[in-house]
């Protein structure tokens, strides 16, 4: 009787929490529970399932068609944390404004943002995309080839970013990176940014765009760019990709040079 009364007393609080955080519960269901179930049922990884869908629902050699198929799958079938179409338009606009010749992507995952960047590059530009997971990198490679991009446009590097960045100058003849897109492990944003600085790969005017800085968040990265005095910066606020009610944002940084 007492335990029942206690349960009833906590019921309003429980309902309030469920209503308040309902979008996070939905995200957990789509991103975690559905993934575990389908991994067991299909014997394939989520990224492999995404590739199969894109392969059968897009036009080879058409990057727009491939991105549309990705967006439909992530929105209607299974959740994958790509930059998505809405934040993707911000990325598209910045790339169009900057027309970078040398682009570095940290975190290719299964190739969505890689295709999105590659299709926006000016003639003669080159994209270096770093992905540490070999399985995901293999899928990204297939997606890139399906979209029609070859090694002259995109070079996919399979290794952790902290191992590749110090070797970009010696192994890949990179003197400066015009544009950096960060969408890998959020805990790596700050050390990788500082490594780019230390290796002299950022020049005055180099642009860095970092996704998901508000959710799941990169607080140390944001704190550093506020205090360092090395960057002009702003936050592009948006909703989390392929979800409702969860606020997110991208940080756009313009390097001002080492003082």
PDB file of C-alpha atoms in Angstrom:
ATOM      1  CA  UNK A   1       0.000   0.000   0.000  1.00  0.00           C
ATOM      2  CA  UNK A   2       2.811   2.352   0.953  1.00  0.00           C
ATOM      3  CA  UNK A   3       4.856   1.428  -2.123  1.00  0.00           C
ATOM      4  CA  UNK A   4       1.784   2.061  -4.303  1.00  0.00           C
ATOM      5  CA  UNK A   5       1.340   5.499  -2.785  1.00  0.00           C
ATOM      6  CA  UNK A   6       4.998   6.292  -3.387  1.00  0.00           C
ATOM      7  CA  UNK A   7       4.675   5.193  -7.008  1.00  0.00           C
ATOM      8  CA  UNK A   8       1.639   7.406  -7.506  1.00  0.00           C
ATOM      9  CA  UNK A   9       3.507  10.327  -5.952  1.00  0.00           C
ATOM     10  CA  UNK A  10       6.318   9.943  -8.486  1.00  0.00           C
ATOM     11  CA  UNK A  11       4.010   9.425 -11.469  1.00  0.00           C
ATOM     12  CA  UNK A  12       3.594  13.165 -12.288  1.00  0.00           C
ATOM     13  CA  UNK A  13       7.376  13.606 -12.193  1.00  0.00           C
ATOM     14  CA  UNK A  14       7.864  10.604 -14.455  1.00  0.00           C
ATOM     15  CA  UNK A  15       5.298  11.874 -16.951  1.00  0.00           C
ATOM     16  CA  UNK A  16       6.894  15.325 -16.908  1.00  0.00           C
ATOM     17  CA  UNK A  17      10.316  13.829 -17.678  1.00  0.00           C
ATOM     18  CA  UNK A  18       8.912  11.683 -20.480  1.00  0.00           C
ATOM     19  CA  UNK A  19       7.165  14.653 -22.086  1.00  0.00           C
ATOM     20  CA  UNK A  20      10.126  16.987 -21.628  1.00  0.00           C
ATOM     21  CA  UNK A  21      12.708  14.574 -23.016  1.00  0.00           C
ATOM     22  CA  UNK A  22      10.516  12.719 -25.494  1.00  0.00           C
ATOM     23  CA  UNK A  23      12.664  13.673 -28.471  1.00  0.00           C
ATOM     24  CA  UNK A  24      15.732  12.223 -26.776  1.00  0.00           C
ATOM     25  CA  UNK A  25      13.850   8.983 -26.072  1.00  0.00           C
ATOM     26  CA  UNK A  26      12.866   8.819 -29.740  1.00  0.00           C
ATOM     27  CA  UNK A  27      16.473   9.426 -30.775  1.00  0.00           C
ATOM     28  CA  UNK A  28      17.695   6.678 -28.424  1.00  0.00           C
ATOM     29  CA  UNK A  29      15.123   4.280 -29.858  1.00  0.00           C
ATOM     30  CA  UNK A  30      16.025   5.059 -33.481  1.00  0.00           C
ATOM     31  CA  UNK A  31      19.793   5.348 -33.093  1.00  0.00           C
ATOM     32  CA  UNK A  32      20.438   2.556 -30.587  1.00  0.00           C
ATOM     33  CA  UNK A  33      17.577   0.081 -30.111  1.00  0.00           C
ATOM     34  CA  UNK A  34      16.590  -0.198 -33.782  1.00  0.00           C
ATOM     35  CA  UNK A  35      20.244  -0.515 -34.752  1.00  0.00           C
ATOM     36  CA  UNK A  36      20.889  -3.376 -32.294  1.00  0.00           C
ATOM     37  CA  UNK A  37      17.781  -5.228 -33.433  1.00  0.00           C
ATOM     38  CA  UNK A  38      18.528  -4.867 -37.157  1.00  0.00           C
ATOM     39  CA  UNK A  39      22.200  -5.767 -36.662  1.00  0.00           C
ATOM     40  CA  UNK A  40      21.032  -9.074 -35.174  1.00  0.00           C
ATOM     41  CA  UNK A  41      18.315  -9.718 -37.765  1.00  0.00           C
ATOM     42  CA  UNK A  42      20.299  -8.816 -40.907  1.00  0.00           C
ATOM     43  CA  UNK A  43      23.859  -9.690 -39.913  1.00  0.00           C
ATOM     44  CA  UNK A  44      24.923  -6.417 -41.511  1.00  0.00           C
ATOM     45  CA  UNK A  45      26.114  -3.185 -39.955  1.00  0.00           C
ATOM     46  CA  UNK A  46      23.906  -0.098 -40.102  1.00  0.00           C
ATOM     47  CA  UNK A  47      26.334   1.512 -42.537  1.00  0.00           C
ATOM     48  CA  UNK A  48      26.201  -1.548 -44.812  1.00  0.00           C
ATOM     49  CA  UNK A  49      22.404  -1.418 -44.778  1.00  0.00           C
ATOM     50  CA  UNK A  50      22.534   2.265 -45.679  1.00  0.00           C
ATOM     51  CA  UNK A  51      24.866   1.535 -48.589  1.00  0.00           C
ATOM     52  CA  UNK A  52      22.590  -1.200 -49.914  1.00  0.00           C
ATOM     53  CA  UNK A  53      19.642   1.192 -49.855  1.00  0.00           C
ATOM     54  CA  UNK A  54      21.562   3.996 -51.576  1.00  0.00           C
ATOM     55  CA  UNK A  55      22.908   1.575 -54.178  1.00  0.00           C
ATOM     56  CA  UNK A  56      19.409   0.467 -55.163  1.00  0.00           C
ATOM     57  CA  UNK A  57      17.628   3.835 -54.839  1.00  0.00           C
ATOM     58  CA  UNK A  58      19.992   6.315 -56.485  1.00  0.00           C
ATOM     59  CA  UNK A  59      21.414   7.123 -59.907  1.00  0.00           C
ATOM     60  CA  UNK A  60      25.109   6.222 -60.320  1.00  0.00           C
ATOM     61  CA  UNK A  61      27.216   9.267 -61.095  1.00  0.00           C
ATOM     62  CA  UNK A  62      24.609  11.660 -59.688  1.00  0.00           C
ATOM     63  CA  UNK A  63      25.739  13.041 -56.288  1.00  0.00           C
ATOM     64  CA  UNK A  64      22.401  14.787 -55.697  1.00  0.00           C
ATOM     65  CA  UNK A  65      20.502  11.531 -56.184  1.00  0.00           C
ATOM     66  CA  UNK A  66      22.837   9.728 -53.786  1.00  0.00           C
ATOM     67  CA  UNK A  67      22.425  12.389 -51.104  1.00  0.00           C
ATOM     68  CA  UNK A  68      18.641  12.308 -51.534  1.00  0.00           C
ATOM     69  CA  UNK A  69      18.619   8.536 -51.075  1.00  0.00           C
ATOM     70  CA  UNK A  70      20.806   8.869 -47.976  1.00  0.00           C
ATOM     71  CA  UNK A  71      18.522  11.532 -46.532  1.00  0.00           C
ATOM     72  CA  UNK A  72      15.407   9.416 -47.081  1.00  0.00           C
ATOM     73  CA  UNK A  73      16.999   6.357 -45.482  1.00  0.00           C
ATOM     74  CA  UNK A  74      18.271   8.289 -42.454  1.00  0.00           C
ATOM     75  CA  UNK A  75      14.974  10.086 -41.981  1.00  0.00           C
ATOM     76  CA  UNK A  76      12.465   7.320 -42.709  1.00  0.00           C
ATOM     77  CA  UNK A  77      14.285   4.000 -42.280  1.00  0.00           C
ATOM     78  CA  UNK A  78      17.197   4.126 -39.818  1.00  0.00           C
ATOM     79  CA  UNK A  79      19.018   6.951 -38.099  1.00  0.00           C
ATOM     80  CA  UNK A  80      22.608   7.819 -38.978  1.00  0.00           C
ATOM     81  CA  UNK A  81      24.252  10.980 -37.742  1.00  0.00           C
ATOM     82  CA  UNK A  82      25.252  12.628 -41.015  1.00  0.00           C
ATOM     83  CA  UNK A  83      25.295  16.394 -41.320  1.00  0.00           C
ATOM     84  CA  UNK A  84      21.907  16.076 -43.038  1.00  0.00           C
ATOM     85  CA  UNK A  85      20.219  18.323 -45.611  1.00  0.00           C
ATOM     86  CA  UNK A  86      19.475  21.394 -43.464  1.00  0.00           C
ATOM     87  CA  UNK A  87      22.908  21.847 -41.927  1.00  0.00           C
ATOM     88  CA  UNK A  88      24.291  20.565 -45.212  1.00  0.00           C
ATOM     89  CA  UNK A  89      22.998  23.705 -46.921  1.00  0.00           C
ATOM     90  CA  UNK A  90      25.108  25.793 -44.540  1.00  0.00           C
ATOM     91  CA  UNK A  91      28.137  23.708 -45.505  1.00  0.00           C
ATOM     92  CA  UNK A  92      27.261  24.133 -49.201  1.00  0.00           C
ATOM     93  CA  UNK A  93      26.983  27.904 -48.850  1.00  0.00           C
ATOM     94  CA  UNK A  94      30.314  28.298 -47.055  1.00  0.00           C
ATOM     95  CA  UNK A  95      32.086  26.132 -49.623  1.00  0.00           C
ATOM     96  CA  UNK A  96      30.574  28.201 -52.432  1.00  0.00           C
ATOM     97  CA  UNK A  97      31.689  31.434 -50.755  1.00  0.00           C
ATOM     98  CA  UNK A  98      35.226  30.222 -50.010  1.00  0.00           C
ATOM     99  CA  UNK A  99      35.971  28.109 -53.135  1.00  0.00           C
ATOM    100  CA  UNK A 100      38.734  26.223 -51.277  1.00  0.00           C
ATOM    101  CA  UNK A 101      41.367  24.354 -53.261  1.00  0.00           C
ATOM    102  CA  UNK A 102      42.537  22.128 -50.413  1.00  0.00           C
ATOM    103  CA  UNK A 103      39.942  20.614 -48.089  1.00  0.00           C
ATOM    104  CA  UNK A 104      40.419  18.317 -45.101  1.00  0.00           C
ATOM    105  CA  UNK A 105      37.532  16.263 -43.733  1.00  0.00           C
ATOM    106  CA  UNK A 106      37.903  14.675 -40.306  1.00  0.00           C
ATOM    107  CA  UNK A 107      35.400  11.827 -40.127  1.00  0.00           C
ATOM    108  CA  UNK A 108      34.106  10.462 -43.432  1.00  0.00           C
ATOM    109  CA  UNK A 109      31.879   7.877 -41.731  1.00  0.00           C
ATOM    110  CA  UNK A 110      30.029   6.289 -44.681  1.00  0.00           C
ATOM    111  CA  UNK A 111      30.620   9.085 -47.174  1.00  0.00           C
ATOM    112  CA  UNK A 112      27.580  11.385 -46.993  1.00  0.00           C
ATOM    113  CA  UNK A 113      29.435  14.592 -46.116  1.00  0.00           C
ATOM    114  CA  UNK A 114      32.355  13.547 -48.328  1.00  0.00           C
ATOM    115  CA  UNK A 115      30.060  13.468 -51.363  1.00  0.00           C
ATOM    116  CA  UNK A 116      28.424  16.718 -50.262  1.00  0.00           C
ATOM    117  CA  UNK A 117      31.808  18.472 -50.067  1.00  0.00           C
ATOM    118  CA  UNK A 118      33.218  16.934 -53.242  1.00  0.00           C
ATOM    119  CA  UNK A 119      30.268  18.033 -55.397  1.00  0.00           C
ATOM    120  CA  UNK A 120      30.769  21.662 -54.259  1.00  0.00           C
ATOM    121  CA  UNK A 121      34.512  21.905 -54.937  1.00  0.00           C
ATOM    122  CA  UNK A 122      35.850  24.182 -57.663  1.00  0.00           C
ATOM    123  CA  UNK A 123      37.749  22.730 -60.604  1.00  0.00           C
ATOM    124  CA  UNK A 124      41.210  21.556 -59.553  1.00  0.00           C
ATOM    125  CA  UNK A 125      40.412  21.330 -55.840  1.00  0.00           C
ATOM    126  CA  UNK A 126      41.231  18.258 -53.785  1.00  0.00           C
ATOM    127  CA  UNK A 127      39.579  16.738 -50.733  1.00  0.00           C
ATOM    128  CA  UNK A 128      41.507  14.683 -48.176  1.00  0.00           C
ATOM    129  CA  UNK A 129      39.084  12.694 -46.040  1.00  0.00           C
ATOM    130  CA  UNK A 130      40.252  10.914 -42.892  1.00  0.00           C
ATOM    131  CA  UNK A 131      38.308   7.978 -41.442  1.00  0.00           C
ATOM    132  CA  UNK A 132      39.733   5.742 -38.727  1.00  0.00           C
ATOM    133  CA  UNK A 133      37.219   2.877 -39.032  1.00  0.00           C
ATOM    134  CA  UNK A 134      38.224   0.533 -41.848  1.00  0.00           C
ATOM    135  CA  UNK A 135      34.718  -0.882 -42.378  1.00  0.00           C
ATOM    136  CA  UNK A 136      33.145   2.556 -42.634  1.00  0.00           C
ATOM    137  CA  UNK A 137      35.978   3.745 -44.869  1.00  0.00           C
ATOM    138  CA  UNK A 138      35.334   0.842 -47.264  1.00  0.00           C
ATOM    139  CA  UNK A 139      31.671   1.876 -47.499  1.00  0.00           C
ATOM    140  CA  UNK A 140      32.618   5.540 -47.968  1.00  0.00           C
ATOM    141  CA  UNK A 141      34.917   4.465 -50.808  1.00  0.00           C
ATOM    142  CA  UNK A 142      32.026   2.658 -52.534  1.00  0.00           C
ATOM    143  CA  UNK A 143      29.727   5.647 -52.058  1.00  0.00           C
ATOM    144  CA  UNK A 144      32.324   8.005 -53.538  1.00  0.00           C
ATOM    145  CA  UNK A 145      32.839   5.802 -56.578  1.00  0.00           C
ATOM    146  CA  UNK A 146      29.065   5.441 -56.974  1.00  0.00           C
ATOM    147  CA  UNK A 147      28.825   9.243 -56.979  1.00  0.00           C
ATOM    148  CA  UNK A 148      31.459   9.434 -59.695  1.00  0.00           C
ATOM    149  CA  UNK A 149      34.418  10.865 -57.748  1.00  0.00           C
ATOM    150  CA  UNK A 150      37.897   9.444 -58.329  1.00  0.00           C
ATOM    151  CA  UNK A 151      41.220   9.636 -56.482  1.00  0.00           C
ATOM    152  CA  UNK A 152      42.127  12.867 -58.265  1.00  0.00           C
ATOM    153  CA  UNK A 153      39.269  14.627 -56.463  1.00  0.00           C
ATOM    154  CA  UNK A 154      39.003  12.745 -53.155  1.00  0.00           C
ATOM    155  CA  UNK A 155      41.726  10.886 -51.310  1.00  0.00           C
ATOM    156  CA  UNK A 156      40.390   8.698 -48.508  1.00  0.00           C
ATOM    157  CA  UNK A 157      42.925   8.147 -45.726  1.00  0.00           C
ATOM    158  CA  UNK A 158      42.212   5.268 -43.332  1.00  0.00           C
ATOM    159  CA  UNK A 159      43.869   6.051 -40.008  1.00  0.00           C
ATOM    160  CA  UNK A 160      43.175   8.013 -36.808  1.00  0.00           C
ATOM    161  CA  UNK A 161      43.309  11.768 -37.349  1.00  0.00           C
ATOM    162  CA  UNK A 162      46.001  12.309 -34.709  1.00  0.00           C
ATOM    163  CA  UNK A 163      48.306  10.004 -36.689  1.00  0.00           C
ATOM    164  CA  UNK A 164      47.543  11.516 -40.099  1.00  0.00           C
ATOM    165  CA  UNK A 165      47.610  15.270 -39.371  1.00  0.00           C
ATOM    166  CA  UNK A 166      51.340  15.399 -38.445  1.00  0.00           C
ATOM    167  CA  UNK A 167      52.118  13.570 -41.723  1.00  0.00           C
ATOM    168  CA  UNK A 168      50.007  15.673 -44.079  1.00  0.00           C
ATOM    169  CA  UNK A 169      52.937  17.875 -45.004  1.00  0.00           C
ATOM    170  CA  UNK A 170      55.513  15.110 -45.473  1.00  0.00           C
ATOM    171  CA  UNK A 171      53.332  12.320 -46.921  1.00  0.00           C
ATOM    172  CA  UNK A 172      50.734  14.317 -48.865  1.00  0.00           C
ATOM    173  CA  UNK A 173      52.652  17.513 -49.732  1.00  0.00           C
ATOM    174  CA  UNK A 174      50.080  19.718 -48.000  1.00  0.00           C
ATOM    175  CA  UNK A 175      51.476  23.134 -47.139  1.00  0.00           C
ATOM    176  CA  UNK A 176      48.148  24.674 -46.110  1.00  0.00           C
ATOM    177  CA  UNK A 177      44.552  23.596 -45.671  1.00  0.00           C
ATOM    178  CA  UNK A 178      41.976  26.112 -46.920  1.00  0.00           C
ATOM    179  CA  UNK A 179      38.930  24.437 -45.377  1.00  0.00           C
ATOM    180  CA  UNK A 180      38.470  21.867 -42.617  1.00  0.00           C
ATOM    181  CA  UNK A 181      35.239  20.021 -41.873  1.00  0.00           C
ATOM    182  CA  UNK A 182      35.108  18.292 -38.471  1.00  0.00           C
ATOM    183  CA  UNK A 183      32.531  15.600 -37.881  1.00  0.00           C
ATOM    184  CA  UNK A 184      34.393  12.830 -36.054  1.00  0.00           C
ATOM    185  CA  UNK A 185      34.711  12.127 -32.316  1.00  0.00           C
ATOM    186  CA  UNK A 186      33.826  15.348 -30.504  1.00  0.00           C
ATOM    187  CA  UNK A 187      36.586  14.800 -27.931  1.00  0.00           C
ATOM    188  CA  UNK A 188      39.069  14.992 -30.828  1.00  0.00           C
ATOM    189  CA  UNK A 189      37.946  18.435 -32.049  1.00  0.00           C
ATOM    190  CA  UNK A 190      40.223  20.433 -29.760  1.00  0.00           C
ATOM    191  CA  UNK A 191      43.412  18.315 -29.944  1.00  0.00           C
ATOM    192  CA  UNK A 192      43.080  18.026 -33.719  1.00  0.00           C
ATOM    193  CA  UNK A 193      42.557  21.770 -34.116  1.00  0.00           C
ATOM    194  CA  UNK A 194      45.620  22.467 -31.986  1.00  0.00           C
ATOM    195  CA  UNK A 195      47.604  19.916 -33.984  1.00  0.00           C
ATOM    196  CA  UNK A 196      46.662  21.680 -37.217  1.00  0.00           C
ATOM    197  CA  UNK A 197      47.914  24.924 -35.670  1.00  0.00           C
ATOM    198  CA  UNK A 198      51.170  23.375 -34.432  1.00  0.00           C
ATOM    199  CA  UNK A 199      51.870  21.738 -37.795  1.00  0.00           C
ATOM    200  CA  UNK A 200      51.443  25.091 -39.559  1.00  0.00           C
ATOM    201  CA  UNK A 201      48.654  23.759 -41.773  1.00  0.00           C
ATOM    202  CA  UNK A 202      46.310  26.679 -41.123  1.00  0.00           C
ATOM    203  CA  UNK A 203      46.942  29.955 -42.912  1.00  0.00           C
ATOM    204  CA  UNK A 204      45.308  33.309 -42.356  1.00  0.00           C
ATOM    205  CA  UNK A 205      41.765  32.942 -43.639  1.00  0.00           C
ATOM    206  CA  UNK A 206      41.590  29.150 -43.343  1.00  0.00           C
ATOM    207  CA  UNK A 207      38.029  28.125 -42.433  1.00  0.00           C
ATOM    208  CA  UNK A 208      37.064  25.377 -39.986  1.00  0.00           C
ATOM    209  CA  UNK A 209      33.476  24.133 -39.756  1.00  0.00           C
ATOM    210  CA  UNK A 210      32.717  21.815 -36.824  1.00  0.00           C
ATOM    211  CA  UNK A 211      29.419  19.944 -36.604  1.00  0.00           C
ATOM    212  CA  UNK A 212      27.460  18.898 -33.477  1.00  0.00           C
ATOM    213  CA  UNK A 213      29.156  21.386 -31.161  1.00  0.00           C
ATOM    214  CA  UNK A 214      25.952  21.824 -29.116  1.00  0.00           C
ATOM    215  CA  UNK A 215      24.644  18.233 -29.238  1.00  0.00           C
ATOM    216  CA  UNK A 216      26.243  15.947 -28.267  1.00  0.00           C
ATOM    217  CA  UNK A 217      28.538  18.932 -27.786  1.00  0.00           C
ATOM    218  CA  UNK A 218      32.216  19.914 -27.761  1.00  0.00           C
ATOM    219  CA  UNK A 219      32.516  22.238 -24.734  1.00  0.00           C
ATOM    220  CA  UNK A 220      36.335  22.207 -24.482  1.00  0.00           C
ATOM    221  CA  UNK A 221      36.603  23.050 -28.182  1.00  0.00           C
ATOM    222  CA  UNK A 222      34.177  25.975 -27.829  1.00  0.00           C
ATOM    223  CA  UNK A 223      35.917  27.224 -24.705  1.00  0.00           C
ATOM    224  CA  UNK A 224      39.263  27.201 -26.490  1.00  0.00           C
ATOM    225  CA  UNK A 225      38.126  29.125 -29.559  1.00  0.00           C
ATOM    226  CA  UNK A 226      36.499  31.753 -27.322  1.00  0.00           C
ATOM    227  CA  UNK A 227      39.688  32.329 -25.320  1.00  0.00           C
ATOM    228  CA  UNK A 228      42.485  31.703 -27.822  1.00  0.00           C
ATOM    229  CA  UNK A 229      42.075  34.915 -29.809  1.00  0.00           C
ATOM    230  CA  UNK A 230      43.162  33.043 -32.934  1.00  0.00           C
ATOM    231  CA  UNK A 231      39.793  32.895 -34.623  1.00  0.00           C
ATOM    232  CA  UNK A 232      36.831  34.878 -35.708  1.00  0.00           C
ATOM    233  CA  UNK A 233      33.959  32.538 -35.033  1.00  0.00           C
ATOM    234  CA  UNK A 234      30.200  32.116 -34.909  1.00  0.00           C
ATOM    235  CA  UNK A 235      27.665  29.399 -34.212  1.00  0.00           C
ATOM    236  CA  UNK A 236      25.150  28.371 -36.856  1.00  0.00           C
ATOM    237  CA  UNK A 237      22.202  27.124 -34.806  1.00  0.00           C
ATOM    238  CA  UNK A 238      20.059  24.338 -36.219  1.00  0.00           C
ATOM    239  CA  UNK A 239      18.151  21.229 -35.221  1.00  0.00           C
ATOM    240  CA  UNK A 240      19.892  17.885 -34.928  1.00  0.00           C
ATOM    241  CA  UNK A 241      19.870  16.062 -38.243  1.00  0.00           C
ATOM    242  CA  UNK A 242      16.949  13.716 -38.957  1.00  0.00           C
ATOM    243  CA  UNK A 243      15.261  14.455 -35.636  1.00  0.00           C
ATOM    244  CA  UNK A 244      12.794  16.846 -34.045  1.00  0.00           C
ATOM    245  CA  UNK A 245      13.078  18.985 -30.962  1.00  0.00           C
ATOM    246  CA  UNK A 246      16.826  18.592 -30.325  1.00  0.00           C
ATOM    247  CA  UNK A 247      18.830  21.753 -30.817  1.00  0.00           C
ATOM    248  CA  UNK A 248      22.305  21.616 -32.290  1.00  0.00           C
ATOM    249  CA  UNK A 249      24.739  23.881 -34.077  1.00  0.00           C
ATOM    250  CA  UNK A 250      27.895  24.159 -36.135  1.00  0.00           C
ATOM    251  CA  UNK A 251      30.871  26.336 -35.270  1.00  0.00           C
ATOM    252  CA  UNK A 252      32.418  28.299 -38.127  1.00  0.00           C
ATOM    253  CA  UNK A 253      35.957  29.507 -37.445  1.00  0.00           C
ATOM    254  CA  UNK A 254      38.198  31.745 -39.538  1.00  0.00           C
ATOM    255  CA  UNK A 255      41.871  31.518 -38.591  1.00  0.00           C
ATOM    256  CA  UNK A 256      43.497  34.903 -38.008  1.00  0.00           C
ATOM    257  CA  UNK A 257      47.081  33.689 -37.653  1.00  0.00           C
ATOM    258  CA  UNK A 258      49.309  32.850 -34.704  1.00  0.00           C
ATOM    259  CA  UNK A 259      49.910  35.883 -32.507  1.00  0.00           C
TER     260      UNK A 259
END
